[in-house]
mmCIF file of C-alpha atoms and ligand atoms in Angstrom:
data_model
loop_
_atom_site.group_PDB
_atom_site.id
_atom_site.type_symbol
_atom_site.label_atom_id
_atom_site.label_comp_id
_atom_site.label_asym_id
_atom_site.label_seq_id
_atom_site.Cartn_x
_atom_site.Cartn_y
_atom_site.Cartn_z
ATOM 1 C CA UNK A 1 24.905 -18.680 20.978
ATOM 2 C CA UNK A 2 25.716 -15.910 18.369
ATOM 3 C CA UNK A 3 25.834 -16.977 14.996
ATOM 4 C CA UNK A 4 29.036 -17.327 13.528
ATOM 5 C CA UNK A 5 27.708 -17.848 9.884
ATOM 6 C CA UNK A 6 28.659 -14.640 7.477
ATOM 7 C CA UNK A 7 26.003 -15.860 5.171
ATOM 8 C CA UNK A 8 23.357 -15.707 7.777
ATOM 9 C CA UNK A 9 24.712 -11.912 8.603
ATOM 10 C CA UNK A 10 24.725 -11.056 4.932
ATOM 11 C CA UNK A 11 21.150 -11.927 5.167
ATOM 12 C CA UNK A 12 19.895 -10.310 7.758
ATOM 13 C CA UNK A 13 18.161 -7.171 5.729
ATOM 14 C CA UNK A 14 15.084 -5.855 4.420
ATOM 15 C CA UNK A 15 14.850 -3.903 1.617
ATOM 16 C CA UNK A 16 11.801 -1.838 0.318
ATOM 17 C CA UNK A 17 11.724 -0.256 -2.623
ATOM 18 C CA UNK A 18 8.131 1.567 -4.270
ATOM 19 C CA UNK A 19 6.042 -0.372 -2.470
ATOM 20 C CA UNK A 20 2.125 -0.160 -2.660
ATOM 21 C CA UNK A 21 -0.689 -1.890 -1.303
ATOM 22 C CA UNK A 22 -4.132 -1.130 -1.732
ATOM 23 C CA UNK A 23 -7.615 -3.104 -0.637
ATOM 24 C CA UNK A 24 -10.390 -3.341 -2.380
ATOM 25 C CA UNK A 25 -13.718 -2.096 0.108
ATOM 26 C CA UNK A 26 -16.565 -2.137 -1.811
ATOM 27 C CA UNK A 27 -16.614 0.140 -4.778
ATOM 28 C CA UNK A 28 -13.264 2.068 -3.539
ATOM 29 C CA UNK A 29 -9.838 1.528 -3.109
ATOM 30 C CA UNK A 30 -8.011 2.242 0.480
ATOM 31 C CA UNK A 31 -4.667 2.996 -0.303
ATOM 32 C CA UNK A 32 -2.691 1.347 2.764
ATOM 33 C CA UNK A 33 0.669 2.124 1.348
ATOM 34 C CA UNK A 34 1.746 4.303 -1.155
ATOM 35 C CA UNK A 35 5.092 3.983 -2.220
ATOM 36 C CA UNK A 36 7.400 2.870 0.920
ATOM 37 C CA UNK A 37 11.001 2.992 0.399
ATOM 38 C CA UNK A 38 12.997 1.155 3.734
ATOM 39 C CA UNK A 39 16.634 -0.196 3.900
ATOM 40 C CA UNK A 40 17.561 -1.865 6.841
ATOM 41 C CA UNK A 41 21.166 -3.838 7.204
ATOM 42 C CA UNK A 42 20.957 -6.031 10.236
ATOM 43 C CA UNK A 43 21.154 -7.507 12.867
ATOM 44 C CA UNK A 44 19.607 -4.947 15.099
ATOM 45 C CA UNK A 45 16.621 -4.451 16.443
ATOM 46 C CA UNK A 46 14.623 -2.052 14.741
ATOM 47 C CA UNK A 47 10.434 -0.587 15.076
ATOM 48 C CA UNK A 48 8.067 0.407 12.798
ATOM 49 C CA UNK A 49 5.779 3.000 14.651
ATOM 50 C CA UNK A 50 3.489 5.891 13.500
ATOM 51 C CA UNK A 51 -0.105 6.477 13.760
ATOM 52 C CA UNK A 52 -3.035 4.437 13.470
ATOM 53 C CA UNK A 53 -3.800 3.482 9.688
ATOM 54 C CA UNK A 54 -0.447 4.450 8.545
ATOM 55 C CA UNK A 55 0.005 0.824 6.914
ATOM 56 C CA UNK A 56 2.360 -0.641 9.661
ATOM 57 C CA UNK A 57 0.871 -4.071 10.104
ATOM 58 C CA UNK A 58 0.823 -3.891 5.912
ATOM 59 C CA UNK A 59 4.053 -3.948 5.532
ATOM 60 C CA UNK A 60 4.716 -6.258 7.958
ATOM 61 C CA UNK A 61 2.352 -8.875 6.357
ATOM 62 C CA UNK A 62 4.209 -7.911 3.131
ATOM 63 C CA UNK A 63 7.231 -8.701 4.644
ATOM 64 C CA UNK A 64 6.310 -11.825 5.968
ATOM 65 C CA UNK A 65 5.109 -13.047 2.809
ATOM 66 C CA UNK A 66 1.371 -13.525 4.209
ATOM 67 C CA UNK A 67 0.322 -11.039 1.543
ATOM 68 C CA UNK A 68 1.551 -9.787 -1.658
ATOM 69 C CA UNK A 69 2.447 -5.859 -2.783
ATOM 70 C CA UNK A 70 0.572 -4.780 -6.049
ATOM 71 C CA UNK A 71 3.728 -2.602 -6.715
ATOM 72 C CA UNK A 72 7.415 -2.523 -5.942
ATOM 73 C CA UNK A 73 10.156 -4.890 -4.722
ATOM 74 C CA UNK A 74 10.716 -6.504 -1.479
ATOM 75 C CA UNK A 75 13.544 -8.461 -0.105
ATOM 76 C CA UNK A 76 13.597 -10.073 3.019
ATOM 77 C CA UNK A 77 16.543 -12.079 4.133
ATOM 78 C CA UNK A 78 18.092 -12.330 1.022
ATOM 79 C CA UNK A 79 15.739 -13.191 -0.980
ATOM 80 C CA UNK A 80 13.255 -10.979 -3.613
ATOM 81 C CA UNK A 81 9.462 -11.560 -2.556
ATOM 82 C CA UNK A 82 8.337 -10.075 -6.144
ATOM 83 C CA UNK A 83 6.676 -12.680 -8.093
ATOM 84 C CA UNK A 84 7.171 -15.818 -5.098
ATOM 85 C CA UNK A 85 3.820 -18.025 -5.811
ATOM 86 C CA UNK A 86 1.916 -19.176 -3.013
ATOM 87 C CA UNK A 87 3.549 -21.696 -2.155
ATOM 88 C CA UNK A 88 7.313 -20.196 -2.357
ATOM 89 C CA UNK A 89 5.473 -17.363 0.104
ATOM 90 C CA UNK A 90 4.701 -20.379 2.411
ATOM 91 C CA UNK A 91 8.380 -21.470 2.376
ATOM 92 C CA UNK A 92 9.701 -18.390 2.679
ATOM 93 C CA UNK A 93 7.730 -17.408 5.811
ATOM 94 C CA UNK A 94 9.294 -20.658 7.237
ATOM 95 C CA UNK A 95 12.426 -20.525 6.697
ATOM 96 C CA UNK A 96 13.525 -17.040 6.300
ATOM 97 C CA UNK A 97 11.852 -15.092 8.343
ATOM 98 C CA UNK A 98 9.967 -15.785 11.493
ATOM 99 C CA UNK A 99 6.819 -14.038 12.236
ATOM 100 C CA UNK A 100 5.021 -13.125 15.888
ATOM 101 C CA UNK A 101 1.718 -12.148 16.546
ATOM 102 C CA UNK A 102 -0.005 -9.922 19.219
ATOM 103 C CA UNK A 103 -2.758 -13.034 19.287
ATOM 104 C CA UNK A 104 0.355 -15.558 19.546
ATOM 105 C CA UNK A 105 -1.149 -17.246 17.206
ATOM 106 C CA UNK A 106 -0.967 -20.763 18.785
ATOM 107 C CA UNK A 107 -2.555 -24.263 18.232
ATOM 108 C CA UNK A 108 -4.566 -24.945 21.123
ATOM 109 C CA UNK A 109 -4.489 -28.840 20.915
ATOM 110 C CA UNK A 110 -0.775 -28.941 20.665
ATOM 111 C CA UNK A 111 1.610 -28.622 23.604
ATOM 112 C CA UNK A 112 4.429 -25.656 23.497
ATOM 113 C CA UNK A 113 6.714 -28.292 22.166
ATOM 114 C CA UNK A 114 4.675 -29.550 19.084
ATOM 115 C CA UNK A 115 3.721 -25.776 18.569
ATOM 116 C CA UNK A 116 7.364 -25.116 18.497
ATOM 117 C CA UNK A 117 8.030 -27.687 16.283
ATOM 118 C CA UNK A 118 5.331 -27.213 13.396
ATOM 119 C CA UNK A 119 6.872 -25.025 10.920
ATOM 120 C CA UNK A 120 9.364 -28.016 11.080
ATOM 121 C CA UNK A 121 7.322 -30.381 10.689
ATOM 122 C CA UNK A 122 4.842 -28.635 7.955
ATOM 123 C CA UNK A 123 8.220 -28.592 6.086
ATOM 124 C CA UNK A 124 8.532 -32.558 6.046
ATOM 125 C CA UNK A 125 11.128 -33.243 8.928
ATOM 126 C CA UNK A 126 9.911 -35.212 11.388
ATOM 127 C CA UNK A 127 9.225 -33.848 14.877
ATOM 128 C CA UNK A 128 11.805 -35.899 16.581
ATOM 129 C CA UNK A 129 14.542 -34.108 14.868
ATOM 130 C CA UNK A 130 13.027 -30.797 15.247
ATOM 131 C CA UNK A 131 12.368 -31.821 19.065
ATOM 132 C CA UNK A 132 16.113 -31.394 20.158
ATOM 133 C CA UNK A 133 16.355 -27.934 19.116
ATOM 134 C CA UNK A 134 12.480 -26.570 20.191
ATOM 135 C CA UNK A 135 13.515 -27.745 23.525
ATOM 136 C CA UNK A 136 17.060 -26.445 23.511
ATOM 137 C CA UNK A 137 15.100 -22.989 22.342
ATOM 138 C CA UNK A 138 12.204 -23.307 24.666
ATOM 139 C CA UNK A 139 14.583 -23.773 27.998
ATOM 140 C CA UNK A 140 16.638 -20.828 26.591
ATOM 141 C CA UNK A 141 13.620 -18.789 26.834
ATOM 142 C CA UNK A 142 12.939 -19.609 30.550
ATOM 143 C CA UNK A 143 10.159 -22.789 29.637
ATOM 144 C CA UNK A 144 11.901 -25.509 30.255
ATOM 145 C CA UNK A 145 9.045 -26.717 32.748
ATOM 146 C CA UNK A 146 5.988 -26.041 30.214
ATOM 147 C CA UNK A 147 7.100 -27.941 27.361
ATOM 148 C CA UNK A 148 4.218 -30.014 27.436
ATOM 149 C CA UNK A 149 1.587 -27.343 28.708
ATOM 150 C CA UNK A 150 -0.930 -26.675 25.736
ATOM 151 C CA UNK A 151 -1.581 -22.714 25.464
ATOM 152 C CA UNK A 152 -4.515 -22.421 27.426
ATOM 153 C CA UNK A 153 -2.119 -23.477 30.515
ATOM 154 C CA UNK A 154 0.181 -20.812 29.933
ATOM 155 C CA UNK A 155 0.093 -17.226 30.511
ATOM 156 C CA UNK A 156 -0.011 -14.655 27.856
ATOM 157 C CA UNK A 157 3.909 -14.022 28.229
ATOM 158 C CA UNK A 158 4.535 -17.614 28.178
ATOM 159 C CA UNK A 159 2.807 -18.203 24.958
ATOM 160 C CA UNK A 160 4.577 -15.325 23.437
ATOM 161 C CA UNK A 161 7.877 -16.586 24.283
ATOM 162 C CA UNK A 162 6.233 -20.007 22.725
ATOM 163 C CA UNK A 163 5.397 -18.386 19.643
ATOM 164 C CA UNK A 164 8.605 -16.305 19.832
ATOM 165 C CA UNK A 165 10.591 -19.908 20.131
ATOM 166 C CA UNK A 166 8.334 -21.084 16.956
ATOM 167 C CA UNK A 167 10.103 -18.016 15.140
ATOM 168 C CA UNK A 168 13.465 -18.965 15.740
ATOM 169 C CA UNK A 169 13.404 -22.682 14.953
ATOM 170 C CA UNK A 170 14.257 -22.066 11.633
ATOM 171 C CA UNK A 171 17.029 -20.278 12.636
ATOM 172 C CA UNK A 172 15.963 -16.890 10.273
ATOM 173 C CA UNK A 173 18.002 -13.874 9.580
ATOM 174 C CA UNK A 174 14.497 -11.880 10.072
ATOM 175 C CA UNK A 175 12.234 -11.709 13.283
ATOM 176 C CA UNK A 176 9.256 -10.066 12.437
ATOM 177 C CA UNK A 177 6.677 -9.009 15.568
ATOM 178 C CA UNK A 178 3.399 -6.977 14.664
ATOM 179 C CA UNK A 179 2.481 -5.565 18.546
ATOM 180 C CA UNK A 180 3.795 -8.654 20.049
ATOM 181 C CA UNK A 181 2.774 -7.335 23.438
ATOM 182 C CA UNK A 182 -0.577 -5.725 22.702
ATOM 183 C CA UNK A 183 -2.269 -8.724 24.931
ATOM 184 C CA UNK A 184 0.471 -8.854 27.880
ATOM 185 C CA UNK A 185 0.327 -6.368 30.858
ATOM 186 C CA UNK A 186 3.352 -3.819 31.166
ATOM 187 C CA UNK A 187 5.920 -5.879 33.039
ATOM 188 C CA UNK A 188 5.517 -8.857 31.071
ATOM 189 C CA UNK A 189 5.770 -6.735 28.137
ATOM 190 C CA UNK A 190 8.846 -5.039 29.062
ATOM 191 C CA UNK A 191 10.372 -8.508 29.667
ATOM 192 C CA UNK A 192 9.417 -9.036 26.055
ATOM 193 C CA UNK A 193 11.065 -5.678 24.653
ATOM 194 C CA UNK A 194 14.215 -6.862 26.272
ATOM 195 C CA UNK A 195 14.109 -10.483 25.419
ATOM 196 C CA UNK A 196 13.695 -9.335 21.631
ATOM 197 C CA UNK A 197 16.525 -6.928 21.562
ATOM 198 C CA UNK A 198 18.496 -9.927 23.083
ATOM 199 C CA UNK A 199 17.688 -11.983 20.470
ATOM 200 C CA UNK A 200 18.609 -9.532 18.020
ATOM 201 C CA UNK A 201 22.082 -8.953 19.790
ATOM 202 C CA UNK A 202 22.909 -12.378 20.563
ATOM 203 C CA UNK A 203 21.813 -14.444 17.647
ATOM 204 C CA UNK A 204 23.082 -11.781 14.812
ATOM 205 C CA UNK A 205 19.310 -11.166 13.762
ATOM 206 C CA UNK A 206 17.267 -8.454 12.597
ATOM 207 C CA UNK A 207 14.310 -8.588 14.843
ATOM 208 C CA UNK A 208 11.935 -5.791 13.219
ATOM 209 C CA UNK A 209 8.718 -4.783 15.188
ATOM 210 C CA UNK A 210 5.611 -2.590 14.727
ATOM 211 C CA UNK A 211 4.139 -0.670 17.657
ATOM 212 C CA UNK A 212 2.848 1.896 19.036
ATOM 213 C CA UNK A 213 4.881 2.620 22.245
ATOM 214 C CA UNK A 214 7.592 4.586 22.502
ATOM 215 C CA UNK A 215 8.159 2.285 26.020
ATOM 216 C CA UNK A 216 8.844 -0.609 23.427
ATOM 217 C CA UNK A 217 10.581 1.633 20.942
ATOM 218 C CA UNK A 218 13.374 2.491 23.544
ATOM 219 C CA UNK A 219 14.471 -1.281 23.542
ATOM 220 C CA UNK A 220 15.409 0.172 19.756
ATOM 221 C CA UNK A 221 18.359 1.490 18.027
ATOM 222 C CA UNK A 222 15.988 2.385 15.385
ATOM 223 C CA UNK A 223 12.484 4.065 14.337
ATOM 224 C CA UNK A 224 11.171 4.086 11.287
ATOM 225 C CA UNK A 225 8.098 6.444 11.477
ATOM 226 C CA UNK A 226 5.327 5.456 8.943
ATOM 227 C CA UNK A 227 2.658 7.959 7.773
ATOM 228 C CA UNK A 228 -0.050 7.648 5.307
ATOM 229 C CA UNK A 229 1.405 4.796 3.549
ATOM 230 C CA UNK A 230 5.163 6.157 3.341
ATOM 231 C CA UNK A 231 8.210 6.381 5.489
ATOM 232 C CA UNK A 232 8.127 9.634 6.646
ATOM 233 C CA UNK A 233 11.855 9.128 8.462
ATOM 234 C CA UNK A 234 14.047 7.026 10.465
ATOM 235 C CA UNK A 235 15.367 8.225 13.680
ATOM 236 C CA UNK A 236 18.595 6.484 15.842
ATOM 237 C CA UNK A 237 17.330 5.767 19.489
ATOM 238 C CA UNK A 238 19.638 6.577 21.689
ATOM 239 C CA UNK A 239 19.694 6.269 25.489
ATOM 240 C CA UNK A 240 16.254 8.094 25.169
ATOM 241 C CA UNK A 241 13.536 7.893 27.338
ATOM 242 C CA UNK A 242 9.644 7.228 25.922
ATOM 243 C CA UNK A 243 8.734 10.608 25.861
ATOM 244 C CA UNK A 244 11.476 11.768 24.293
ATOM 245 C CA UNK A 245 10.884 9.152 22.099
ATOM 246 C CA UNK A 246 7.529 10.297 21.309
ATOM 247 C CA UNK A 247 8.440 13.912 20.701
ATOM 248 C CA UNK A 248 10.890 12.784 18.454
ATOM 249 C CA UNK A 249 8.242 10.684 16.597
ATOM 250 C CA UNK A 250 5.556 13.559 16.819
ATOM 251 C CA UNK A 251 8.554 16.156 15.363
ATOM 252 C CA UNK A 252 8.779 13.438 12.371
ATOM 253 C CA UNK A 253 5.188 13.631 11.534
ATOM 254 C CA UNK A 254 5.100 16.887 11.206
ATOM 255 C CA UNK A 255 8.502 17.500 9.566
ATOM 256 C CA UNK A 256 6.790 15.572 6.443
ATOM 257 C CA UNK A 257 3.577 16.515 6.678
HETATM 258 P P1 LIG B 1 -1.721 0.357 11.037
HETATM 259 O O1 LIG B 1 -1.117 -0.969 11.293
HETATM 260 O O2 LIG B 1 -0.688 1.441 10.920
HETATM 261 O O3 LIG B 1 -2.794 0.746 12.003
HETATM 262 P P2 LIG B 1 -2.879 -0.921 8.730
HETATM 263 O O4 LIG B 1 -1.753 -1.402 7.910
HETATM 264 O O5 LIG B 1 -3.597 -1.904 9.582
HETATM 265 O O6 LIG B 1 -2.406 0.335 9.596
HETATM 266 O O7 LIG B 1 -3.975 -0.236 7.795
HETATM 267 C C1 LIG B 1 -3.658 0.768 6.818
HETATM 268 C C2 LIG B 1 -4.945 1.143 6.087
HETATM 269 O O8 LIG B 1 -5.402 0.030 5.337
HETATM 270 C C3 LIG B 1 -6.085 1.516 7.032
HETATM 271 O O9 LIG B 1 -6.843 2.540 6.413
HETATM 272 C C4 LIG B 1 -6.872 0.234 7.127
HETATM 273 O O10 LIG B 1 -8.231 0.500 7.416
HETATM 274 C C5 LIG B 1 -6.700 -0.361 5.756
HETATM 275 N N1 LIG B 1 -6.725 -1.832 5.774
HETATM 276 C C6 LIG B 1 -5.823 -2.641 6.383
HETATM 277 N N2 LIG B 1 -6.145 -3.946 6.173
HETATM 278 C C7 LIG B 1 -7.274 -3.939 5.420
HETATM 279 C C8 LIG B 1 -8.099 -4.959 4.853
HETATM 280 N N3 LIG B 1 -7.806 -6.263 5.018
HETATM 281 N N4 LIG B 1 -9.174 -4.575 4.130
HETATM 282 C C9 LIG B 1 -9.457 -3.275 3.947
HETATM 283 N N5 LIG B 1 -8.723 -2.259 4.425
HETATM 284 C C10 LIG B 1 -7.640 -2.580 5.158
#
């Protein structure tokens, strides 16, 4: 059902402003970002591509709160990450914005229903309440008949659209997927692309996704290319095909090089 809540709409952004990130390796510093500026107004589905190393999956841990910047401000779904203690980080990774991983990112000794249901039930409701919906959620996304299969009974696709489920319990105004479908074969993953940009249609969301495939990128209205730690543009995506995707990525790079 598409959301019909202007507040939730409102919400659905992420903005970036100055952001760095470096990591300490031994006696040096690798500079992973270095000063990204990104405003996107949802809902929409939107990808974060550009070449290995250029800080994708560190801004998308930034994003998700799993991680904090050493400079600049985010804001994620309406709300400012800067300053968010540990625990706030926690909170607002459940309830703001969801987060997918190309590992899934599963427990394996709880069926797809209690995995559904955790961030729930981490968040002190109890998992009968939370049931109603992860079900509701889990038959929307075609697993209506593995509710009580634990991962390891479930193919790759399947326990993406479990972890994808997880995401959405909270009803966010962010999806966030770092290479959701870096572990699922190419027809499963295209069922993936299109499932996300339904989501992001359907449920007024901003589902925002790193990759590196211009066959995923498609699914997008938008690419943000990333290089060396900045945003070296955004281009619209539209009705092209991969490779004209990935000139248009390639003509980025080198515009800003
Ligand atoms: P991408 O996702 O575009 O491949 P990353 O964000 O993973 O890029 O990495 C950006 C840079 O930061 C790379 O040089 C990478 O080696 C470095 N990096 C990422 N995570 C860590 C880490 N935990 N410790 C040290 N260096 C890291």
């Amino acid at each position: 059902m598409p959301s019909t809540d202007p507040a939730a709409s409102r919400a659905c952004r992420v903005r970036v402003r100055g952001v760095h990130k470096a990591y300490r390796m031994g006696a040096r510093d690798v500079h992973a970002l270095r000063g990204v500026d990104l405003d996107i107004e949802g809902p929409g589905f939107h990808a974060i591509m550009g070449p290995s190393g250029s800080g994708k999956s560190t801004l998308l841990h930034l994003l998700a709160g799993l991680d904090a910047a050493d400079k600049g401000e985010i804001e994620v779904g309406g709300a400012s990450l800067a300053g968010l203690s540990e625990h706030e980080l926690t909170l607002h990774r459940r309830r703001r914005s969801g987060v997918v991983f190309q590992g899934f990112n599963l427990l394996p000794t709880l069926n797809a229903l209690e995995n559904v249901t955790l961030p729930a039930t981490l968040d002190g409701r109890a998992h009968a309440d939370a049931a109603p919906r992860a079900e509701e959620l889990l038959r929307e996304l075609g697993l209506g008949d593995r509710m009580d299969h634990r991962p390891d009974a479930l193919s790759g696709g399947e326990q993406q659209r479990v972890a994808i489920a997880r995401a959405l319990l909270q009803e966010p105004p962010v999806l966030l997927a770092d290479e959701p479908t870096g572990n699922l074969d190419s027809q499963t993953s295209d069922r993936l692309w299109r499932l996300l940009a339904e989501i992001a249609g359907h449920r007024n969301m901003l589902v925002l996704m790193v990759t590196h495939e211009p066959h995923a990128a498609v699914h997008c209205s938008q690419v943000h290319v990333l290089q060396d730690g900045r945003v070296a543009g955004s281009l619209s995506v539209d009705a092209m095909d991969p490779s004209q995707l990935a000139v248009r990525v390639a003509d980025t790079l080198r515009a800003s090089r």
